[in-house]
Amino acid sequence: PHIRWRFLYCIVGLFCLLGVFAVFFPLLNSLLANTDDIGWQAVIVAVFLVAKLGFEKIGLVLSARLGADAMPCFVFVSSSCYELNLCVSMGSGFHWLVFFGALAHR
């Protein structure tokens, strides 16, 4: 019976991973690429960082449920997806003040 719950938490973790990094972040990337106002660009970059922090909290909850053996895969895949989306957003071209603001909060 315990393996069913672990499987369910793994599926929930995968759906969170796909939802955040395959749906939400590409939407933010397209918003960032189509926004010319520096204020909105700063808000979108802040939402990027808050979403990353929220996903890290999901990882903490899952680690309490799944244990430490599943977390290296979770951390590797999530950090790779985050960095890929961050490279796409940084390459989309936005104001340099927003870029330095994002670096200051890392």
Tab-separated table of C-alpha atoms in Angstrom:
chain	number	residue	atom	x	y	z
A	1	PRO	CA	0.000	0.000	0.000
A	2	HIS	CA	2.898	2.393	0.662
A	3	ILE	CA	4.200	2.071	-2.895
A	4	ARG	CA	0.905	3.393	-4.265
A	5	TRP	CA	1.304	6.655	-2.375
A	6	ARG	CA	4.913	7.023	-3.506
A	7	PHE	CA	3.816	6.446	-7.090
A	8	LEU	CA	1.055	9.028	-6.709
A	9	TYR	CA	3.514	11.604	-5.314
A	10	CYS	CA	5.891	10.895	-8.219
A	11	ILE	CA	3.090	11.518	-10.710
A	12	VAL	CA	2.120	14.740	-8.903
A	13	GLY	CA	5.763	15.851	-8.987
A	14	LEU	CA	5.968	15.179	-12.728
A	15	PHE	CA	2.784	17.122	-13.398
A	16	CYS	CA	4.091	20.040	-11.319
A	17	LEU	CA	7.359	19.909	-13.246
A	18	LEU	CA	5.574	19.909	-16.588
A	19	GLY	CA	3.078	22.538	-15.521
A	20	VAL	CA	5.697	24.976	-14.298
A	21	PHE	CA	8.527	24.450	-16.772
A	22	ALA	CA	6.677	23.345	-19.918
A	23	VAL	CA	3.606	25.592	-19.692
A	24	PHE	CA	4.029	28.475	-17.236
A	25	PHE	CA	7.648	29.458	-17.991
A	26	PRO	CA	7.203	29.440	-21.797
A	27	LEU	CA	4.171	31.697	-21.316
A	28	LEU	CA	6.330	34.039	-19.246
A	29	ASN	CA	9.020	33.892	-21.939
A	30	SER	CA	6.545	34.909	-24.620
A	31	LEU	CA	5.194	37.710	-22.425
A	32	LEU	CA	8.718	38.937	-21.783
A	33	ALA	CA	9.601	38.849	-25.477
A	34	ASN	CA	6.476	40.838	-26.421
A	35	THR	CA	6.689	43.474	-23.676
A	36	ASP	CA	8.549	46.727	-24.280
A	37	ASP	CA	7.768	48.456	-20.979
A	38	ILE	CA	10.622	48.145	-18.476
A	39	GLY	CA	8.218	48.046	-15.519
A	40	TRP	CA	6.336	45.039	-16.872
A	41	GLN	CA	9.589	43.341	-17.775
A	42	ALA	CA	10.736	43.692	-14.175
A	43	VAL	CA	7.437	42.246	-12.935
A	44	ILE	CA	7.723	39.266	-15.284
A	45	VAL	CA	11.303	38.551	-14.171
A	46	ALA	CA	10.150	38.768	-10.545
A	47	VAL	CA	7.364	36.268	-11.310
A	48	PHE	CA	10.057	34.012	-12.810
A	49	LEU	CA	12.002	34.074	-9.564
A	50	VAL	CA	8.926	33.604	-7.362
A	51	ALA	CA	7.818	30.629	-9.472
A	52	LYS	CA	11.259	29.072	-9.053
A	53	LEU	CA	11.063	29.530	-5.286
A	54	GLY	CA	7.569	28.035	-5.254
A	55	PHE	CA	8.794	25.027	-7.191
A	56	GLU	CA	11.605	24.562	-4.682
A	57	LYS	CA	8.965	24.439	-1.928
A	58	ILE	CA	7.153	21.726	-3.900
A	59	GLY	CA	10.450	19.844	-3.925
A	60	LEU	CA	10.707	20.125	-0.145
A	61	VAL	CA	7.192	18.730	0.283
A	62	LEU	CA	7.921	15.886	-2.104
A	63	SER	CA	11.198	15.067	-0.379
A	64	ALA	CA	9.333	14.631	2.900
A	65	ARG	CA	6.952	12.204	1.187
A	66	LEU	CA	9.297	10.363	-1.178
A	67	GLY	CA	12.559	10.403	0.721
A	68	ALA	CA	16.023	11.373	-0.368
A	69	ASP	CA	16.470	8.694	-3.025
A	70	ALA	CA	14.126	10.379	-5.538
A	71	MET	CA	15.353	13.917	-5.033
A	72	PRO	CA	18.567	13.921	-7.123
A	73	CYS	CA	16.537	13.230	-10.269
A	74	PHE	CA	13.962	15.846	-9.288
A	75	VAL	CA	16.624	18.483	-8.605
A	76	PHE	CA	18.585	17.706	-11.774
A	77	VAL	CA	15.570	17.842	-14.082
A	78	SER	CA	14.084	20.943	-12.458
A	79	SER	CA	17.360	22.883	-12.478
A	80	SER	CA	18.024	21.908	-16.102
A	81	CYS	CA	14.550	23.019	-17.158
A	82	TYR	CA	14.850	26.259	-15.188
A	83	GLU	CA	18.214	27.104	-16.699
A	84	LEU	CA	16.964	26.322	-20.199
A	85	ASN	CA	13.964	28.611	-19.752
A	86	LEU	CA	16.153	31.281	-18.167
A	87	CYS	CA	18.513	31.189	-21.162
A	88	VAL	CA	15.561	31.587	-23.519
A	89	SER	CA	14.256	34.532	-21.507
A	90	MET	CA	17.673	36.189	-21.257
A	91	GLY	CA	18.173	35.759	-24.987
A	92	SER	CA	14.824	37.326	-25.839
A	93	GLY	CA	16.247	40.790	-25.309
A	94	PHE	CA	14.985	43.018	-22.545
A	95	HIS	CA	16.269	46.107	-20.806
A	96	TRP	CA	19.674	45.811	-19.147
A	97	LEU	CA	18.396	47.213	-15.815
A	98	VAL	CA	16.003	44.284	-15.525
A	99	PHE	CA	18.890	41.905	-16.229
A	100	PHE	CA	21.018	43.387	-13.446
A	101	GLY	CA	18.023	43.397	-11.110
A	102	ALA	CA	17.561	39.686	-11.740
A	103	LEU	CA	21.257	39.063	-11.047
A	104	ALA	CA	21.058	40.979	-7.779
A	105	HIS	CA	18.265	38.718	-6.473
A	106	ARG	CA	19.916	35.390	-7.315
